[in-house]
Short mmCIF file of C-alpha atoms and ligand atoms in Angstrom, two decimals:
data_model
loop_
_atom_site.label_atom_id
_atom_site.label_comp_id
_atom_site.label_asym_id
_atom_site.label_seq_id
_atom_site.Cartn_x
_atom_site.Cartn_y
_atom_site.Cartn_z
CA UNK A 1092 3.53 9.73 21.18
CA UNK A 1093 5.79 12.13 19.32
CA UNK A 1094 6.25 12.70 15.64
CA UNK A 1095 8.37 10.41 13.51
CA UNK A 1096 12.05 11.31 13.13
CA UNK A 1097 13.14 12.54 9.71
CA UNK A 1098 16.61 11.00 9.81
CA UNK A 1099 17.41 7.45 10.91
CA UNK A 1100 18.15 7.16 14.59
CA UNK A 1101 19.27 3.50 14.52
CA UNK A 1102 21.91 1.69 12.53
CA UNK A 1103 20.49 -0.95 10.21
CA UNK A 1104 21.49 -4.51 11.05
CA UNK A 1105 19.39 -7.17 9.45
CA UNK A 1106 19.95 -9.75 12.22
CA UNK A 1107 18.82 -7.34 14.86
CA UNK A 1108 15.87 -6.26 12.68
CA UNK A 1109 14.83 -9.91 12.28
CA UNK A 1110 15.05 -10.54 15.99
CA UNK A 1111 12.32 -7.95 16.53
CA UNK A 1112 9.77 -10.01 14.60
CA UNK A 1113 8.34 -12.89 16.68
CA UNK A 1114 6.67 -14.38 13.60
CA UNK A 1115 10.00 -14.84 11.88
CA UNK A 1116 11.28 -16.97 14.73
CA UNK A 1117 8.82 -19.77 14.01
CA UNK A 1118 9.28 -22.87 11.93
CA UNK A 1119 7.02 -24.20 9.19
CA UNK A 1120 7.00 -27.95 8.44
CA UNK A 1121 9.96 -28.28 10.80
CA UNK A 1122 12.11 -25.77 8.88
CA UNK A 1123 12.91 -22.11 9.52
CA UNK A 1124 10.30 -19.89 7.89
CA UNK A 1125 11.43 -17.91 4.83
CA UNK A 1126 8.81 -15.18 4.57
CA UNK A 1127 8.64 -13.73 1.07
CA UNK A 1128 5.06 -12.50 1.01
CA UNK A 1129 5.50 -8.97 2.31
CA UNK A 1130 3.59 -7.37 -0.58
CA UNK A 1131 0.50 -9.19 0.70
CA UNK A 1132 1.08 -8.33 4.34
CA UNK A 1133 4.06 -7.84 6.61
CA UNK A 1134 4.78 -9.41 10.00
CA UNK A 1135 4.89 -6.89 12.82
CA UNK A 1136 7.87 -5.90 14.95
CA UNK A 1137 7.66 -6.07 18.73
CA UNK A 1138 7.26 -2.28 18.93
CA UNK A 1139 3.98 -2.53 17.02
CA UNK A 1140 2.76 -5.56 19.00
CA UNK A 1141 3.57 -3.70 22.22
CA UNK A 1142 1.77 -0.54 21.13
CA UNK A 1143 -1.39 -2.49 20.30
CA UNK A 1144 -1.19 -4.54 23.49
CA UNK A 1145 -0.47 -1.38 25.49
CA UNK A 1146 -3.78 0.11 24.42
CA UNK A 1147 -5.66 -3.14 25.05
CA UNK A 1148 -4.06 -3.71 28.45
CA UNK A 1149 -3.64 -0.23 29.87
CA UNK A 1150 -5.92 2.34 28.32
CA UNK A 1151 -8.81 0.62 26.59
CA UNK A 1152 -11.45 3.31 26.22
CA UNK A 1153 -13.33 4.99 23.44
CA UNK A 1154 -11.73 8.10 21.98
CA UNK A 1155 -12.95 11.70 21.85
CA UNK A 1156 -16.01 11.08 23.98
CA UNK A 1157 -15.36 10.71 27.69
CA UNK A 1158 -13.68 12.85 30.33
CA UNK A 1159 -12.20 9.97 32.30
CA UNK A 1160 -8.46 9.33 32.40
CA UNK A 1161 -8.44 6.19 30.26
CA UNK A 1162 -10.30 7.94 27.46
CA UNK A 1163 -7.93 10.89 27.65
CA UNK A 1164 -4.94 8.55 27.36
CA UNK A 1165 -6.55 6.58 24.52
CA UNK A 1166 -7.39 9.78 22.64
CA UNK A 1167 -3.86 11.10 23.09
CA UNK A 1168 -2.34 7.88 21.78
CA UNK A 1169 -4.81 7.67 18.89
CA UNK A 1170 -4.39 11.30 17.81
CA UNK A 1171 -0.65 11.02 18.45
CA UNK A 1172 -0.59 8.22 15.91
CA UNK A 1173 -2.31 10.51 13.39
CA UNK A 1174 0.41 13.09 14.00
CA UNK A 1175 3.09 10.41 13.57
CA UNK A 1176 1.64 9.22 10.26
CA UNK A 1177 1.11 12.76 8.98
CA UNK A 1178 4.73 13.50 9.80
CA UNK A 1179 5.86 10.21 8.21
CA UNK A 1180 4.38 11.24 4.85
CA UNK A 1181 5.34 14.90 5.37
CA UNK A 1182 1.74 16.09 5.24
CA UNK A 1183 1.48 19.86 5.65
CA UNK A 1184 -1.26 19.39 8.26
CA UNK A 1185 -2.11 16.48 10.56
CA UNK A 1186 -5.86 17.05 9.96
CA UNK A 1187 -5.32 16.00 6.36
CA UNK A 1188 -4.93 12.37 7.41
CA UNK A 1189 -8.17 10.41 7.49
CA UNK A 1190 -8.05 6.94 9.05
CA UNK A 1191 -9.55 4.21 6.91
CA UNK A 1192 -9.46 0.41 6.97
CA UNK A 1193 -6.70 0.52 4.38
CA UNK A 1194 -5.93 1.47 0.80
CA UNK A 1195 -9.10 -0.07 -0.59
CA UNK A 1196 -11.33 1.91 1.72
CA UNK A 1197 -9.30 5.08 1.16
CA UNK A 1198 -9.73 4.88 -2.62
CA UNK A 1199 -13.43 4.04 -2.25
CA UNK A 1200 -13.85 7.01 0.08
CA UNK A 1201 -12.17 9.31 -2.42
CA UNK A 1202 -14.11 7.91 -5.38
CA UNK A 1203 -17.42 8.13 -3.56
CA UNK A 1204 -17.00 11.52 -1.94
CA UNK A 1205 -14.67 13.48 -4.23
CA UNK A 1206 -15.72 11.58 -7.34
CA UNK A 1207 -19.47 12.07 -6.97
CA UNK A 1208 -18.99 15.75 -6.18
CA UNK A 1209 -16.42 16.63 -8.82
CA UNK A 1210 -17.00 14.27 -11.73
CA UNK A 1211 -19.85 14.23 -14.19
CA UNK A 1212 -21.06 12.25 -17.13
CA UNK A 1213 -18.32 12.31 -19.77
CA UNK A 1214 -15.42 13.17 -17.47
CA UNK A 1215 -12.43 10.85 -17.73
CA UNK A 1216 -10.39 9.12 -15.04
CA UNK A 1217 -6.97 7.89 -16.11
CA UNK A 1218 -5.49 4.69 -14.64
CA UNK A 1219 -2.64 2.45 -15.77
CA UNK A 1220 -2.48 -1.17 -16.88
CA UNK A 1221 -0.74 -2.18 -13.66
CA UNK A 1222 -3.42 -1.13 -11.17
CA UNK A 1223 -4.61 -3.30 -8.30
CA UNK A 1224 -8.37 -3.99 -8.33
CA UNK A 1225 -8.64 -1.49 -5.46
CA UNK A 1226 -7.78 1.25 -7.96
CA UNK A 1227 -10.00 -0.07 -10.74
CA UNK A 1228 -13.31 -1.23 -9.31
CA UNK A 1229 -14.20 1.92 -7.31
CA UNK A 1230 -13.96 3.89 -10.58
CA UNK A 1231 -16.14 1.34 -12.33
CA UNK A 1232 -18.74 1.77 -9.58
CA UNK A 1233 -18.51 5.50 -10.14
CA UNK A 1234 -18.86 4.94 -13.87
CA UNK A 1235 -22.17 3.16 -13.21
CA UNK A 1236 -23.38 5.95 -10.93
CA UNK A 1237 -22.13 9.06 -12.69
CA UNK A 1238 -21.24 8.04 -16.22
CA UNK A 1239 -17.51 8.77 -16.16
CA UNK A 1240 -15.15 7.11 -18.59
CA UNK A 1241 -12.03 5.20 -17.64
CA UNK A 1242 -8.85 5.45 -19.69
CA UNK A 1243 -5.91 3.12 -19.22
CA UNK A 1244 -2.32 4.17 -19.88
CA UNK A 1245 -0.31 1.24 -21.30
CA UNK A 1246 2.93 -0.15 -19.93
CA UNK A 1247 5.87 -1.60 -21.82
CA UNK A 1248 6.71 -5.32 -21.86
CA UNK A 1249 9.30 -4.64 -19.15
CA UNK A 1250 6.53 -3.17 -17.00
CA UNK A 1251 7.46 0.49 -17.33
CA UNK A 1252 4.85 3.23 -17.24
CA UNK A 1253 6.36 6.27 -18.90
CA UNK A 1254 5.30 9.85 -18.34
CA UNK A 1255 4.73 10.10 -22.10
CA UNK A 1256 2.36 7.12 -22.04
CA UNK A 1257 0.33 8.90 -19.40
CA UNK A 1258 0.44 12.24 -21.23
CA UNK A 1259 -0.80 10.64 -24.41
CA UNK A 1260 -4.05 9.73 -22.70
CA UNK A 1261 -4.64 13.10 -21.12
CA UNK A 1262 -7.26 15.24 -22.82
CA UNK A 1263 -9.24 18.25 -21.64
CA UNK A 1264 -11.84 15.77 -20.35
CA UNK A 1265 -9.36 14.08 -17.99
CA UNK A 1266 -10.24 15.14 -14.45
CA UNK A 1267 -8.32 12.63 -12.37
CA UNK A 1268 -5.16 10.56 -12.71
CA UNK A 1269 -5.10 7.71 -10.21
CA UNK A 1270 -2.00 5.49 -10.18
CA UNK A 1271 -0.06 2.99 -8.13
CA UNK A 1272 3.29 4.34 -7.01
CA UNK A 1273 4.74 0.83 -6.90
CA UNK A 1274 3.15 -2.17 -8.61
CA UNK A 1275 2.32 -5.04 -6.28
CA UNK A 1276 3.00 -7.50 -9.13
CA UNK A 1277 5.85 -6.04 -11.16
CA UNK A 1278 7.58 -4.08 -8.43
CA UNK A 1279 7.88 -1.18 -10.89
CA UNK A 1280 8.43 2.17 -9.23
CA UNK A 1281 6.40 4.64 -11.25
CA UNK A 1282 7.50 8.24 -11.92
CA UNK A 1283 4.67 9.60 -9.78
CA UNK A 1284 6.33 12.94 -9.10
CA UNK A 1285 6.73 13.73 -12.80
CA UNK A 1286 3.22 12.49 -13.58
CA UNK A 1287 1.68 14.53 -10.77
CA UNK A 1288 3.56 17.60 -11.95
CA UNK A 1289 2.31 17.15 -15.51
CA UNK A 1290 -1.24 16.61 -14.24
CA UNK A 1291 -1.08 19.66 -11.98
CA UNK A 1292 0.07 21.86 -14.87
CA UNK A 1293 -3.10 20.78 -16.68
CA UNK A 1294 -5.40 21.30 -13.69
CA UNK A 1295 -5.96 17.56 -13.20
CA UNK A 1296 -6.37 16.06 -9.72
CA UNK A 1297 -4.05 13.19 -8.74
CA UNK A 1298 -4.52 10.24 -6.41
CA UNK A 1299 -1.57 7.98 -5.62
CA UNK A 1300 -2.05 4.39 -4.44
CA UNK A 1301 0.87 4.11 -2.02
CA UNK A 1302 0.00 0.65 -0.65
CA UNK A 1303 3.37 -0.72 -1.78
CA UNK A 1304 5.26 2.56 -1.56
CA UNK A 1305 4.88 3.02 2.19
CA UNK A 1306 7.11 0.04 3.05
CA UNK A 1307 9.56 0.44 0.17
CA UNK A 1308 9.97 4.15 -0.58
CA UNK A 1309 10.38 7.50 1.09
CA UNK A 1310 6.82 8.76 0.92
CA UNK A 1311 6.66 12.54 0.98
CA UNK A 1312 3.36 13.90 -0.29
CA UNK A 1313 4.75 17.39 -0.74
CA UNK A 1314 7.70 16.19 -2.79
CA UNK A 1315 5.43 13.98 -4.91
CA UNK A 1316 2.99 16.83 -5.37
CA UNK A 1317 -0.12 14.63 -5.44
CA UNK A 1318 -3.53 15.76 -4.27
CA UNK A 1319 -4.41 12.57 -2.42
CA UNK A 1320 -2.67 9.37 -1.36
CA UNK A 1321 -3.96 6.03 -0.03
CA UNK A 1322 -2.14 3.44 2.08
CA UNK A 1323 -2.54 0.35 4.29
CA UNK A 1324 -1.00 -0.27 7.70
CA UNK A 1325 -0.54 -4.02 7.29
CA UNK A 1326 1.84 -3.63 4.36
CA UNK A 1327 4.14 -1.34 6.37
CA UNK A 1328 4.73 -3.49 9.46
CA UNK A 1329 1.52 -2.24 11.10
CA UNK A 1330 -1.76 -3.88 12.04
CA UNK A 1331 -4.49 -5.01 9.65
CA UNK A 1332 -7.74 -3.07 9.40
CA UNK A 1333 -6.11 0.35 9.52
CA UNK A 1334 -4.73 2.67 6.86
CA UNK A 1335 -5.32 6.12 5.61
CA UNK A 1336 -6.32 8.61 3.03
CA UNK A 1337 -4.23 11.74 2.92
CA UNK A 1338 -5.66 14.57 0.83
CA UNK A 1339 -5.09 18.30 0.52
CA UNK A 1340 -7.02 20.17 3.17
CA UNK A 1341 -9.08 22.22 0.72
CA UNK A 1342 -10.09 19.04 -1.12
CA UNK A 1343 -11.20 17.36 2.11
CA UNK A 1344 -13.04 20.49 3.21
CA UNK A 1345 -15.04 20.51 -0.01
CA UNK A 1346 -15.81 16.76 0.05
CA UNK A 1347 -19.07 15.57 1.61
CA UNK A 1348 -19.04 12.88 4.31
CA UNK A 1349 -19.47 9.38 2.98
CA UNK A 1350 -20.69 7.55 6.08
CA UNK A 1351 -22.96 8.91 8.79
CA UNK A 1352 -22.97 8.23 12.52
CA UNK A 1353 -21.22 9.22 15.71
CA UNK A 1354 -18.06 11.36 15.72
CA UNK A 1355 -18.55 12.73 12.19
CA UNK A 1356 -21.19 15.27 13.27
CA UNK A 1357 -21.17 18.62 15.05
CA UNK A 1358 -24.91 18.73 15.73
CA UNK A 1359 -27.78 16.34 15.12
CA UNK A 1360 -31.52 16.88 15.13
CA UNK A 1361 -34.21 15.05 13.24
CA UNK A 1362 -34.52 18.02 10.94
CA UNK A 1363 -30.88 18.54 10.18
CA UNK A 1364 -27.34 17.55 11.12
CA UNK A 1365 -24.07 19.40 10.63
CA UNK A 1366 -20.67 17.86 10.00
CA UNK A 1367 -17.59 17.74 12.14
CA UNK A 1368 -14.32 19.26 10.97
CA UNK A 1369 -11.85 17.43 8.76
CA UNK A 1370 -10.74 14.66 9.24
CA UNK A 1371 -13.46 13.49 11.64
CA UNK A 1372 -16.13 14.34 9.09
CA UNK A 1373 -14.97 11.14 7.35
CA UNK A 1374 -14.59 8.96 10.44
CA UNK A 1375 -18.06 7.84 11.47
CA UNK A 1376 -18.35 5.47 14.42
CA UNK A 1377 -15.80 4.02 16.80
CA UNK A 1378 -12.55 3.77 14.88
CA UNK A 1379 -9.86 1.09 14.95
CA UNK A 1380 -8.13 2.69 17.93
CA UNK A 1381 -5.62 -0.07 18.63
CA UNK A 1382 -4.88 -0.32 14.91
CA UNK A 1383 -4.14 3.39 14.59
CA UNK A 1384 -1.88 3.30 17.64
CA UNK A 1385 -0.07 0.25 16.21
CA UNK A 1386 0.31 1.98 12.86
CA UNK A 1387 1.79 5.03 14.56
CA UNK A 1388 4.36 2.71 16.10
CA UNK A 1389 5.03 1.09 12.71
CA UNK A 1390 5.68 4.48 11.11
CA UNK A 1391 8.03 5.29 13.98
CA UNK A 1392 9.80 1.96 13.53
CA UNK A 1393 10.39 2.53 9.80
CA UNK A 1394 11.46 6.12 10.39
CA UNK A 1395 13.98 5.07 13.03
CA UNK A 1396 15.68 2.76 10.54
CA UNK A 1397 15.13 5.15 7.63
CA UNK A 1398 13.00 4.35 4.56
CA UNK A 1399 15.99 4.90 2.26
CA UNK A 1400 18.16 2.57 4.32
CA UNK A 1401 15.48 -0.13 4.22
CA UNK A 1402 15.05 0.41 0.46
CA UNK A 1403 18.75 0.03 -0.15
CA UNK A 1404 18.86 -3.21 1.88
CA UNK A 1405 15.89 -4.50 -0.11
CA UNK A 1406 17.62 -3.53 -3.35
CA UNK A 1407 20.46 -5.90 -2.52
CA UNK A 1408 17.90 -8.65 -1.94
CA UNK A 1409 16.21 -7.80 -5.22
CA UNK A 1410 19.48 -7.99 -7.14
CA UNK A 1411 20.33 -11.35 -5.63
CA UNK A 1412 16.84 -12.67 -6.32
CA UNK A 1413 16.86 -11.55 -9.95
CA UNK A 1414 20.38 -12.93 -10.43
CA UNK A 1415 19.42 -16.32 -9.06
CA UNK A 1416 16.11 -16.56 -10.92
CA UNK A 1417 17.65 -15.36 -14.17
CA UNK A 1418 20.05 -18.29 -13.95
CA UNK A 1419 17.18 -20.81 -13.90
CA UNK A 1420 16.41 -21.56 -17.50
CA UNK A 1421 12.67 -22.17 -17.30
CA UNK A 1422 11.92 -19.16 -15.15
CA UNK A 1423 10.42 -16.16 -16.90
CA UNK A 1424 10.38 -12.95 -14.91
CA UNK A 1425 7.29 -10.76 -15.26
CA UNK A 1426 8.33 -7.16 -14.72
CA UNK A 1427 11.91 -6.16 -15.40
CA UNK A 1428 11.70 -2.39 -15.13
CA UNK A 1429 14.98 -0.65 -14.30
CA UNK A 1430 13.40 1.07 -11.30
CA UNK A 1431 11.98 -1.69 -9.15
CA UNK A 1432 11.14 -2.38 -5.54
CA UNK A 1433 11.84 -5.81 -4.05
CA UNK A 1434 8.86 -7.57 -5.62
CA UNK A 1435 9.60 -10.34 -8.11
CA UNK A 1436 6.91 -12.08 -10.15
CA UNK A 1437 7.63 -15.01 -12.39
CA UNK A 1438 6.23 -18.04 -14.15
CA UNK A 1439 7.91 -21.37 -14.79
CA UNK A 1440 7.47 -22.96 -18.14
CA UNK A 1441 5.32 -26.08 -17.77
CA UNK A 1442 4.47 -25.62 -14.08
CA UNK A 1443 1.38 -24.04 -12.60
CA UNK A 1444 2.17 -21.18 -10.19
CA UNK A 1445 -0.07 -22.73 -7.51
CA UNK A 1446 1.92 -25.96 -7.67
CA UNK A 1447 5.17 -24.01 -7.40
CA UNK A 1448 3.79 -22.16 -4.36
CA UNK A 1449 2.66 -25.39 -2.73
CA UNK A 1450 6.04 -27.05 -3.27
CA UNK A 1451 7.84 -23.97 -1.95
CA UNK A 1452 5.65 -24.10 1.14
CA UNK A 1453 6.98 -27.61 1.80
CA UNK A 1454 10.41 -25.95 1.97
CA UNK A 1455 8.95 -23.39 4.42
CA UNK A 1456 9.17 -20.65 1.79
CA UNK A 1457 6.07 -18.44 1.85
CA UNK A 1458 5.36 -16.79 -1.51
CA UNK A 1459 2.17 -15.60 -3.15
CA UNK A 1460 0.63 -17.25 -6.17
CA UNK A 1461 -2.40 -16.10 -8.15
CA UNK A 1462 -3.59 -13.02 -9.96
CA UNK A 1463 -2.58 -10.68 -7.12
CA UNK A 1464 -5.81 -8.68 -7.55
CA UNK A 1465 -4.55 -7.44 -10.88
CA UNK A 1466 -6.51 -9.34 -13.52
CA UNK A 1467 -6.03 -6.75 -16.27
CA UNK A 1468 -2.28 -6.92 -15.69
CA UNK A 1469 -2.34 -10.72 -15.91
CA UNK A 1470 -4.17 -10.37 -19.23
CA UNK A 1471 -1.52 -7.86 -20.38
CA UNK A 1472 1.13 -10.56 -19.90
CA UNK A 1473 -1.11 -13.34 -21.16
CA UNK A 1474 -0.91 -15.34 -17.91
CA UNK A 1475 -3.58 -16.36 -15.41
CA UNK A 1476 -1.34 -16.10 -12.43
CA UNK A 1477 2.26 -15.73 -11.33
CA UNK A 1478 4.45 -16.70 -8.41
CA UNK A 1479 5.47 -13.60 -6.47
CA UNK A 1480 8.32 -13.30 -4.00
CA UNK A 1481 8.22 -10.01 -2.14
CA UNK A 1482 10.76 -8.87 0.40
CA UNK A 1483 10.92 -6.75 3.50
CA UNK A 1484 13.44 -5.14 5.83
CA UNK A 1485 13.88 -8.45 7.69
CA UNK A 1486 14.87 -10.68 4.77
CA UNK A 1487 18.43 -11.81 4.23
CA UNK A 1488 20.47 -12.75 1.19
CA UNK A 1489 20.71 -16.26 2.69
CA UNK A 1490 16.93 -16.50 2.59
CA UNK A 1491 16.88 -15.47 -1.07
CA UNK A 1492 19.40 -18.21 -1.74
CA UNK A 1493 17.32 -20.72 0.24
CA UNK A 1494 14.30 -19.76 -1.87
CA UNK A 1495 16.21 -20.06 -5.16
CA UNK A 1496 17.77 -23.37 -4.09
CA UNK A 1497 14.30 -24.71 -3.23
CA UNK A 1498 13.01 -23.55 -6.60
CA UNK A 1499 15.82 -25.31 -8.46
CA UNK A 1500 15.14 -28.48 -6.53
CA UNK A 1501 11.40 -28.31 -7.22
CA UNK A 1502 11.99 -27.90 -10.95
CA UNK A 1503 14.46 -30.78 -10.89
CA UNK A 1504 12.05 -33.11 -9.06
CA UNK A 1505 8.61 -32.08 -10.32
CA UNK A 1506 9.15 -29.90 -13.35
N1 LIG B 2367 -3.06 -1.24 -4.03
C1 LIG B 2367 -1.97 -2.00 -4.11
C2 LIG B 2367 -0.86 -1.60 -5.04
C3 LIG B 2367 -1.87 -3.15 -3.34
O1 LIG B 2367 -0.77 -3.91 -3.41
C4 LIG B 2367 -2.93 -3.50 -2.48
C5 LIG B 2367 -2.88 -4.76 -1.72
O2 LIG B 2367 -2.21 -5.70 -2.08
C6 LIG B 2367 -4.04 -2.66 -2.41
C7 LIG B 2367 -4.08 -1.54 -3.20
C8 LIG B 2367 -5.17 -2.96 -1.47
O3 LIG B 2367 -4.74 -2.87 -0.17
P1 LIG B 2367 -5.68 -3.30 1.05
O4 LIG B 2367 -6.18 -4.69 0.72
O5 LIG B 2367 -4.80 -3.26 2.23
O6 LIG B 2367 -6.79 -2.31 1.11
#
């Protein structure tokens, strides 16, 4: 497996993109599926399905440990995927990419290992009001263990997090700024580069939650200037159960392992063990080999089309979606920031979001309803839940219209 290309190598054509996704060919309740739940998880293109099946069918073996041919092939594919992902995010070194189960595990790893080593009683960690629980609860666990304090930078009613709002909360006790690049509820694209720059000037470490950025933005860790970044494979057309933590090599070197077992050691005796090099120091036990290989293929698939090309297609979908929803009187959009990815949350006056989601399902439209693992954000907008339509490279303007038409009909009949 080679590295991911830096410029698109395929022309974008939404019909041909769609045809690569077997899931999108199916019907639901006898109607063509309209999949608008990509922020929760994305269907996988054939290239990813083939990569996973290729490992299962042709080179199933454990990695790093055996000398036989299958293990050599599996290790090459698995480590090739690491190279592909490292290249996809423009990491200076491939060893800086640690495989995890996803964003949640990556942030927990960082909080546990970096946090317990570098933070002490009274140190502050700065988050924002729009964080996913995955970027809140690990810091609360650390607060219980170490005694850190958590600050929360506010957002505007439109769902904008300004650099100034972040700066206002930075004091000489702030040791870490940990923020979502793109909100999974509001779709807001945060100014992470500017925030990381301001943090760096003040000697503050930065962690970026890129769960929603990987499928919607051009993720370049060097351009962003963060110290660490977390992501999930299943939100970027890859398999579930695989993701990564990228962090600067010197940071990883100085961090202690967080789980013990096979692969993460250099030597073991009952008296003492020594740790493997980065990144394997953080990868105890048999990893998700097929998942990593599938994720390598997903990164390659996105890179072939070009993240910017996908983002511009999704922007068209977003504009159509906002236009249609804005025209429905009882719909209130939650999150109207000028810089947004194709994630649209809303409530309908007098209708519970779960009912709206259930009715939409009858029209074969798959959306998310609930708190989206962002309770503090729900409280910020004084709602318990929202309906969320989130788009991907495979969605069409016709699907957005089908969704909006279904919504109008539902309001007419049940509202
Ligand atoms: N952060 C954000 C912004 C998310 O949208 C999500 C998932 O929705 C997560 C973190 C957690 O990702 P995962 O469940 O894949 O670990």
